[in-house]
Short mmCIF file of N, CA, C and O in Angstrom, two decimals:
data_model
loop_
_atom_site.label_atom_id
_atom_site.label_comp_id
_atom_site.label_asym_id
_atom_site.label_seq_id
_atom_site.Cartn_x
_atom_site.Cartn_y
_atom_site.Cartn_z
N MET A 158 56.97 118.00 109.04
CA MET A 158 57.15 116.58 108.75
C MET A 158 58.33 116.39 107.76
O MET A 158 59.03 115.57 107.85
N LYS A 159 58.32 117.31 106.71
CA LYS A 159 59.40 117.20 105.80
C LYS A 159 60.77 117.50 106.46
O LYS A 159 61.73 116.98 105.96
N THR A 160 60.80 118.29 107.37
CA THR A 160 62.03 118.64 108.07
C THR A 160 62.60 117.42 108.73
O THR A 160 63.86 117.22 108.83
N LYS A 161 61.74 116.57 109.33
CA LYS A 161 62.26 115.42 110.00
C LYS A 161 62.93 114.40 109.06
O LYS A 161 63.70 113.74 109.40
N LYS A 162 62.27 114.40 107.81
CA LYS A 162 62.91 113.54 106.78
C LYS A 162 64.14 114.04 106.19
O LYS A 162 65.05 113.34 105.80
N ALA A 163 64.19 115.30 106.01
CA ALA A 163 65.36 116.02 105.42
C ALA A 163 66.52 116.08 106.24
O ALA A 163 67.69 116.08 105.78
N LEU A 164 66.39 116.17 107.44
CA LEU A 164 67.53 116.35 108.51
C LEU A 164 68.49 115.15 108.34
O LEU A 164 69.57 115.39 108.40
N PRO A 165 67.99 113.96 108.47
CA PRO A 165 68.96 112.84 108.32
C PRO A 165 69.74 112.81 107.09
O PRO A 165 70.95 112.51 106.97
N PHE A 166 68.99 113.18 105.95
CA PHE A 166 69.66 113.15 104.64
C PHE A 166 70.69 114.21 104.66
O PHE A 166 71.82 114.03 104.07
N ILE A 167 70.43 115.46 105.14
CA ILE A 167 71.38 116.50 105.13
C ILE A 167 72.53 116.12 105.96
O ILE A 167 73.81 116.40 105.54
N PHE A 168 72.39 115.42 107.23
CA PHE A 168 73.52 115.08 108.03
C PHE A 168 74.35 114.02 107.21
O PHE A 168 75.60 114.10 107.17
N PHE A 169 73.74 113.07 106.52
CA PHE A 169 74.53 112.01 105.82
C PHE A 169 75.31 112.72 104.65
O PHE A 169 76.45 112.35 104.47
N LEU A 170 74.69 113.55 104.04
CA LEU A 170 75.28 114.25 102.83
C LEU A 170 76.56 115.07 103.33
O LEU A 170 77.60 115.07 102.80
N PHE A 171 76.35 115.65 104.48
CA PHE A 171 77.51 116.51 105.10
C PHE A 171 78.62 115.50 105.52
O PHE A 171 79.79 115.76 105.25
N ALA A 172 78.23 114.41 106.15
CA ALA A 172 79.36 113.54 106.64
C ALA A 172 80.00 112.78 105.39
O ALA A 172 81.19 112.67 105.45
N ALA A 173 79.31 112.54 104.32
CA ALA A 173 79.92 111.91 103.24
C ALA A 173 80.95 112.95 102.52
O ALA A 173 81.90 112.52 102.08
N CYS A 174 80.61 114.23 102.63
CA CYS A 174 81.46 115.14 101.96
C CYS A 174 82.70 115.41 102.84
O CYS A 174 83.80 115.75 102.27
N GLN A 175 82.70 115.04 103.96
CA GLN A 175 83.81 115.11 104.91
C GLN A 175 84.85 113.97 104.84
O GLN A 175 85.93 114.07 105.21
N MET A 176 84.38 112.93 104.41
CA MET A 176 85.25 111.63 104.28
C MET A 176 86.10 111.85 103.10
O MET A 176 85.75 112.14 101.97
N MET A 177 87.40 111.46 103.38
CA MET A 177 88.36 111.43 102.30
C MET A 177 89.15 110.12 102.50
O MET A 177 89.54 109.63 103.53
N ALA A 178 89.45 109.47 101.26
CA ALA A 178 90.25 108.36 101.29
C ALA A 178 91.75 108.64 101.59
O ALA A 178 92.17 109.69 101.02
N GLN A 179 92.36 107.91 102.47
CA GLN A 179 93.75 108.12 102.74
C GLN A 179 94.56 106.94 102.59
O GLN A 179 94.15 105.81 103.05
N ALA A 180 95.74 107.18 102.06
CA ALA A 180 96.63 106.06 101.98
C ALA A 180 97.25 105.73 103.33
O ALA A 180 97.50 106.70 104.11
N PRO A 181 97.65 104.49 103.58
CA PRO A 181 98.24 104.28 104.93
C PRO A 181 99.56 104.97 105.07
O PRO A 181 100.29 105.12 104.11
N GLN A 182 100.08 105.26 106.31
CA GLN A 182 101.29 105.91 106.47
C GLN A 182 102.31 104.79 106.82
O GLN A 182 103.36 104.99 107.19
N GLY A 183 101.89 103.56 106.68
CA GLY A 183 102.77 102.40 106.95
C GLY A 183 102.01 101.07 106.97
O GLY A 183 100.70 101.12 107.13
N PHE A 184 102.64 99.99 106.78
CA PHE A 184 101.92 98.72 106.80
C PHE A 184 102.83 97.75 107.34
O PHE A 184 104.04 97.71 107.19
N THR A 185 102.29 96.67 108.08
CA THR A 185 102.99 95.72 108.84
C THR A 185 103.48 94.61 107.86
O THR A 185 102.85 94.17 106.87
N TYR A 186 104.81 94.26 108.00
CA TYR A 186 105.40 93.15 107.25
C TYR A 186 106.05 92.21 108.24
O TYR A 186 106.69 92.55 109.22
N GLN A 187 105.91 90.87 107.91
CA GLN A 187 106.49 89.84 108.67
C GLN A 187 107.27 88.92 107.77
O GLN A 187 106.74 88.72 106.61
N ALA A 188 108.41 88.40 108.29
CA ALA A 188 109.04 87.35 107.54
C ALA A 188 109.80 86.50 108.46
O ALA A 188 110.14 86.86 109.58
N VAL A 189 110.24 85.25 107.97
CA VAL A 189 111.01 84.38 108.72
C VAL A 189 112.40 84.48 108.09
O VAL A 189 112.53 84.40 106.91
N VAL A 190 113.44 84.49 108.99
CA VAL A 190 114.81 84.65 108.48
C VAL A 190 115.60 83.41 108.66
O VAL A 190 115.55 82.67 109.68
N ARG A 191 116.28 82.93 107.59
CA ARG A 191 117.07 81.84 107.57
C ARG A 191 118.49 82.19 106.99
O ARG A 191 118.68 83.13 106.28
N ASP A 192 119.48 81.34 107.41
CA ASP A 192 120.89 81.65 106.99
C ASP A 192 121.07 80.95 105.68
O ASP A 192 120.13 80.40 105.16
N GLU A 193 122.33 81.08 105.14
CA GLU A 193 122.62 80.46 103.81
C GLU A 193 122.42 78.96 103.71
O GLU A 193 122.36 78.38 102.75
N GLU A 194 122.43 78.35 104.94
CA GLU A 194 122.34 76.79 104.90
C GLU A 194 120.78 76.40 105.16
O GLU A 194 120.48 75.36 105.19
N GLY A 195 119.95 77.51 105.31
CA GLY A 195 118.47 77.35 105.64
C GLY A 195 118.11 77.08 106.97
O GLY A 195 116.90 76.83 107.28
N ALA A 196 119.04 77.27 107.91
CA ALA A 196 118.71 77.24 109.33
C ALA A 196 118.06 78.55 109.85
O ALA A 196 118.49 79.65 109.33
N LEU A 197 117.09 78.48 110.67
CA LEU A 197 116.39 79.67 111.20
C LEU A 197 117.34 80.50 112.03
O LEU A 197 118.15 79.89 112.79
N LEU A 198 117.22 81.72 111.90
CA LEU A 198 117.97 82.67 112.81
C LEU A 198 117.04 83.03 113.86
O LEU A 198 116.11 83.78 113.85
N LEU A 199 117.41 82.46 115.07
CA LEU A 199 116.56 82.51 116.28
C LEU A 199 117.07 83.63 117.16
O LEU A 199 118.22 83.72 117.41
N ASN A 200 116.13 84.47 117.59
CA ASN A 200 116.44 85.49 118.65
C ASN A 200 117.70 86.36 118.34
O ASN A 200 118.60 86.55 119.05
N THR A 201 117.64 86.82 117.06
CA THR A 201 118.83 87.47 116.45
C THR A 201 118.46 88.83 115.93
O THR A 201 117.38 88.94 115.35
N GLY A 202 119.17 89.87 116.24
CA GLY A 202 118.98 91.28 115.61
C GLY A 202 119.43 91.23 114.08
O GLY A 202 120.37 90.67 113.73
N VAL A 203 118.49 91.75 113.30
CA VAL A 203 118.77 91.75 111.80
C VAL A 203 118.63 93.30 111.32
O VAL A 203 117.80 94.02 111.87
N GLY A 204 119.31 93.66 110.32
CA GLY A 204 119.08 94.90 109.53
C GLY A 204 118.17 94.55 108.41
O GLY A 204 118.45 93.64 107.71
N VAL A 205 117.22 95.44 108.00
CA VAL A 205 116.42 95.21 106.97
C VAL A 205 116.33 96.51 106.07
O VAL A 205 116.19 97.60 106.61
N GLN A 206 116.49 96.29 104.84
CA GLN A 206 116.30 97.42 103.82
C GLN A 206 115.10 97.08 102.89
O GLN A 206 114.97 96.01 102.47
N VAL A 207 114.19 98.10 102.88
CA VAL A 207 112.93 97.91 102.08
C VAL A 207 112.93 98.84 100.93
O VAL A 207 113.27 100.02 101.25
N SER A 208 112.68 98.26 99.80
CA SER A 208 112.69 99.13 98.56
C SER A 208 111.24 99.06 97.93
O SER A 208 110.77 97.93 97.79
N VAL A 209 110.77 100.11 97.47
CA VAL A 209 109.48 100.13 96.67
C VAL A 209 109.75 100.58 95.34
O VAL A 209 110.41 101.68 95.21
N THR A 210 109.47 99.80 94.28
CA THR A 210 109.74 100.10 92.87
C THR A 210 108.34 100.25 92.08
O THR A 210 107.41 99.71 92.59
N ARG A 211 108.45 100.93 91.02
CA ARG A 211 107.17 101.30 90.25
C ARG A 211 107.24 100.45 88.96
O ARG A 211 108.39 100.38 88.25
N ASP A 212 106.20 99.88 88.49
CA ASP A 212 105.93 99.24 87.24
C ASP A 212 106.50 97.83 87.08
O ASP A 212 105.83 96.98 86.36
N SER A 213 107.54 97.43 87.75
CA SER A 213 108.14 96.06 87.75
C SER A 213 109.07 95.86 88.84
O SER A 213 109.38 96.84 89.60
N ILE A 214 109.43 94.65 89.08
CA ILE A 214 110.41 94.35 90.20
C ILE A 214 111.74 95.14 90.04
O ILE A 214 112.18 95.62 91.01
N GLY A 215 112.26 95.27 88.84
CA GLY A 215 113.44 96.06 88.67
C GLY A 215 113.24 97.42 88.11
O GLY A 215 113.96 98.10 87.55
N GLY A 216 111.91 97.93 88.41
CA GLY A 216 111.51 99.15 87.98
C GLY A 216 112.10 100.38 88.50
O GLY A 216 113.17 100.25 89.35
N THR A 217 111.58 101.57 88.44
CA THR A 217 111.98 102.81 89.05
C THR A 217 111.95 102.70 90.54
O THR A 217 110.87 102.59 91.08
N LEU A 218 113.02 102.99 91.15
CA LEU A 218 112.96 102.99 92.67
C LEU A 218 112.26 104.23 93.09
O LEU A 218 112.59 105.45 92.70
N VAL A 219 111.19 104.10 93.85
CA VAL A 219 110.31 105.12 94.32
C VAL A 219 110.68 105.55 95.85
O VAL A 219 110.67 106.68 96.25
N TYR A 220 110.92 104.57 96.67
CA TYR A 220 111.22 104.68 98.09
C TYR A 220 112.15 103.60 98.57
O TYR A 220 112.07 102.47 98.15
N GLN A 221 112.95 103.97 99.60
CA GLN A 221 113.77 103.05 100.19
C GLN A 221 114.02 103.54 101.66
O GLN A 221 114.21 104.67 101.98
N GLU A 222 113.88 102.53 102.61
CA GLU A 222 114.14 102.71 103.87
C GLU A 222 115.05 101.65 104.62
O GLU A 222 115.12 100.53 104.13
N LEU A 223 115.69 102.01 105.63
CA LEU A 223 116.48 101.07 106.46
C LEU A 223 115.85 100.86 107.86
O LEU A 223 115.33 101.84 108.46
N HIS A 224 115.86 99.59 108.41
CA HIS A 224 115.46 99.27 109.68
C HIS A 224 116.77 98.71 110.30
O HIS A 224 116.98 97.48 110.13
N GLN A 225 117.63 99.41 110.94
CA GLN A 225 118.82 98.93 111.43
C GLN A 225 118.89 98.46 112.82
O GLN A 225 119.59 97.67 113.28
N SER A 226 118.02 99.03 113.58
CA SER A 226 117.97 98.58 115.07
C SER A 226 116.56 98.35 115.48
O SER A 226 115.66 98.84 114.87
N GLY A 227 116.42 97.48 116.43
CA GLY A 227 115.09 97.16 116.96
C GLY A 227 114.28 96.07 116.18
O GLY A 227 113.33 95.67 116.61
N VAL A 228 115.03 95.53 115.08
CA VAL A 228 114.35 94.38 114.42
C VAL A 228 114.99 93.14 114.95
O VAL A 228 116.20 92.91 114.82
N GLN A 229 114.20 92.39 115.65
CA GLN A 229 114.67 91.15 116.41
C GLN A 229 113.83 89.94 115.95
O GLN A 229 112.62 90.04 115.94
N THR A 230 114.56 88.83 115.53
CA THR A 230 113.71 87.65 115.27
C THR A 230 113.30 86.92 116.61
O THR A 230 113.93 87.24 117.67
N ASN A 231 112.21 86.22 116.54
CA ASN A 231 111.81 85.62 117.83
C ASN A 231 112.27 84.09 117.84
O ASN A 231 113.13 83.64 117.07
N GLN A 232 111.77 83.25 118.67
CA GLN A 232 112.15 81.89 118.80
C GLN A 232 111.80 81.00 117.61
O GLN A 232 112.33 79.89 117.57
N ASN A 233 111.03 81.54 116.78
CA ASN A 233 110.70 80.85 115.47
C ASN A 233 111.35 81.46 114.28
O ASN A 233 111.04 81.14 113.12
N GLY A 234 112.23 82.47 114.48
CA GLY A 234 112.89 83.15 113.34
C GLY A 234 112.13 84.19 112.64
O GLY A 234 112.56 84.73 111.65
N LEU A 235 110.96 84.65 113.24
CA LEU A 235 110.10 85.54 112.68
C LEU A 235 110.30 86.95 113.24
O LEU A 235 110.51 87.23 114.43
N PHE A 236 110.40 87.97 112.42
CA PHE A 236 110.40 89.36 112.71
C PHE A 236 109.25 90.13 112.16
O PHE A 236 108.64 89.74 111.21
N THR A 237 108.76 91.20 112.80
CA THR A 237 107.78 92.06 112.37
C THR A 237 108.28 93.46 112.31
O THR A 237 109.01 93.94 113.14
N LEU A 238 107.89 94.25 111.38
CA LEU A 238 108.25 95.59 111.28
C LEU A 238 107.01 96.38 110.51
O LEU A 238 106.27 95.79 109.89
N VAL A 239 107.16 97.79 110.50
CA VAL A 239 106.15 98.53 109.83
C VAL A 239 106.93 99.14 108.65
O VAL A 239 107.80 100.03 109.06
N ILE A 240 106.54 98.87 107.47
CA ILE A 240 107.19 99.52 106.31
C ILE A 240 106.55 100.90 106.23
O ILE A 240 105.34 101.06 106.28
N GLY A 241 107.30 101.94 106.27
CA GLY A 241 106.97 103.29 106.32
C GLY A 241 107.52 103.93 107.56
O GLY A 241 107.50 105.12 107.76
N GLU A 242 107.91 103.19 108.51
CA GLU A 242 108.53 103.67 109.80
C GLU A 242 110.01 103.56 109.92
O GLU A 242 110.48 103.83 110.99
N GLY A 243 110.67 103.09 108.80
CA GLY A 243 112.08 102.99 108.84
C GLY A 243 112.78 104.37 108.59
O GLY A 243 112.05 105.41 108.50
N THR A 244 114.08 104.39 108.41
CA THR A 244 114.75 105.66 108.06
C THR A 244 114.79 105.73 106.64
O THR A 244 115.54 104.91 106.02
N PRO A 245 114.23 106.74 106.03
CA PRO A 245 114.23 106.95 104.53
C PRO A 245 115.75 107.15 104.10
O PRO A 245 116.47 107.85 104.75
N GLN A 246 115.96 106.62 102.97
CA GLN A 246 117.41 106.75 102.48
C GLN A 246 117.66 107.86 101.43
O GLN A 246 118.74 108.00 101.04
N TRP A 247 116.50 108.48 101.05
CA TRP A 247 116.62 109.67 100.23
C TRP A 247 115.51 110.62 100.47
O TRP A 247 114.74 110.31 101.39
N SER A 248 115.38 111.62 99.66
CA SER A 248 114.37 112.66 99.95
C SER A 248 112.98 112.33 99.94
O SER A 248 112.19 112.97 100.51
N THR A 249 112.61 111.22 99.27
CA THR A 249 111.22 110.87 99.20
C THR A 249 110.68 110.16 100.50
O THR A 249 111.38 109.42 101.11
N ASN A 250 109.60 110.65 101.05
CA ASN A 250 108.94 110.04 102.19
C ASN A 250 107.86 108.99 101.79
O ASN A 250 107.38 109.24 100.61
N PHE A 251 107.61 108.09 102.58
CA PHE A 251 106.64 107.02 102.42
C PHE A 251 105.35 107.61 102.08
O PHE A 251 104.53 107.16 101.26
N SER A 252 104.91 108.69 102.78
CA SER A 252 103.61 109.42 102.56
C SER A 252 103.56 110.03 101.18
O SER A 252 102.46 110.46 100.86
N GLN A 253 104.62 110.29 100.60
CA GLN A 253 104.59 110.97 99.24
C GLN A 253 104.41 109.91 98.08
O GLN A 253 104.25 110.31 96.90
N ILE A 254 104.32 108.68 98.35
CA ILE A 254 104.14 107.66 97.31
C ILE A 254 102.65 107.74 96.83
O ILE A 254 101.69 107.72 97.62
N ASN A 255 102.46 107.86 95.53
CA ASN A 255 101.11 108.04 94.96
C ASN A 255 100.69 106.62 94.54
O ASN A 255 100.94 106.08 93.47
N TRP A 256 100.08 105.87 95.58
CA TRP A 256 99.65 104.53 95.43
C TRP A 256 98.70 104.14 94.24
O TRP A 256 98.66 103.20 93.69
N GLY A 257 98.03 105.21 93.81
CA GLY A 257 97.05 105.08 92.68
C GLY A 257 97.80 105.12 91.25
O GLY A 257 97.16 104.94 90.28
N ASP A 258 99.02 105.44 91.41
CA ASP A 258 99.86 105.48 90.15
C ASP A 258 100.72 104.23 89.88
O ASP A 258 101.77 104.34 89.19
N GLY A 259 100.28 103.07 90.40
CA GLY A 259 101.16 101.93 90.47
C GLY A 259 101.04 101.11 89.11
O GLY A 259 100.55 101.73 88.13
N PRO A 260 101.38 99.92 89.07
CA PRO A 260 101.56 98.95 90.15
C PRO A 260 102.98 99.29 90.89
O PRO A 260 103.96 99.72 90.22
N TYR A 261 102.99 98.98 92.13
CA TYR A 261 104.16 99.05 92.95
C TYR A 261 104.68 97.66 93.44
O TYR A 261 103.81 96.79 93.66
N PHE A 262 106.03 97.45 93.62
CA PHE A 262 106.52 96.17 93.99
C PHE A 262 107.43 96.54 95.24
O PHE A 262 108.10 97.51 95.35
N VAL A 263 107.38 95.64 96.26
CA VAL A 263 108.26 95.76 97.52
C VAL A 263 109.31 94.72 97.45
O VAL A 263 109.08 93.46 97.23
N GLN A 264 110.51 95.11 97.72
CA GLN A 264 111.76 94.29 97.79
C GLN A 264 112.24 94.44 99.17
O GLN A 264 112.51 95.59 99.72
N VAL A 265 112.50 93.26 99.89
CA VAL A 265 113.00 93.36 101.26
C VAL A 265 114.39 92.62 101.29
O VAL A 265 114.43 91.43 100.81
N ASP A 266 115.36 93.40 101.73
CA ASP A 266 116.78 92.76 101.84
C ASP A 266 117.12 92.67 103.28
O ASP A 266 117.05 93.70 104.02
N ILE A 267 117.75 91.61 103.70
CA ILE A 267 118.16 91.36 105.15
C ILE A 267 119.65 91.33 105.08
O ILE A 267 120.24 90.49 104.38
#
């Protein structure tokens, strides 16, 4: 009888030990693009540079990537990309960011 009660507990304990928190390898970002007069850029290819800084907006640059091709606005001027899937601009990879050591800030340049 005790074995029947202990078996689910042992299974749960084993499963809990196997779980590990993982930081995402990328996250989705969306924005609407306008020109200098405020008009929407419709159905237009854009280049996007994403920078991640630590501690403040102008803080230490931790990661930077480029999205030069494949970023296209739609009929509403909206584009979608995954930060972390661009071309890294120096030796740090997105997966190497220690997100628990923040705060972190994201700057997007078009």
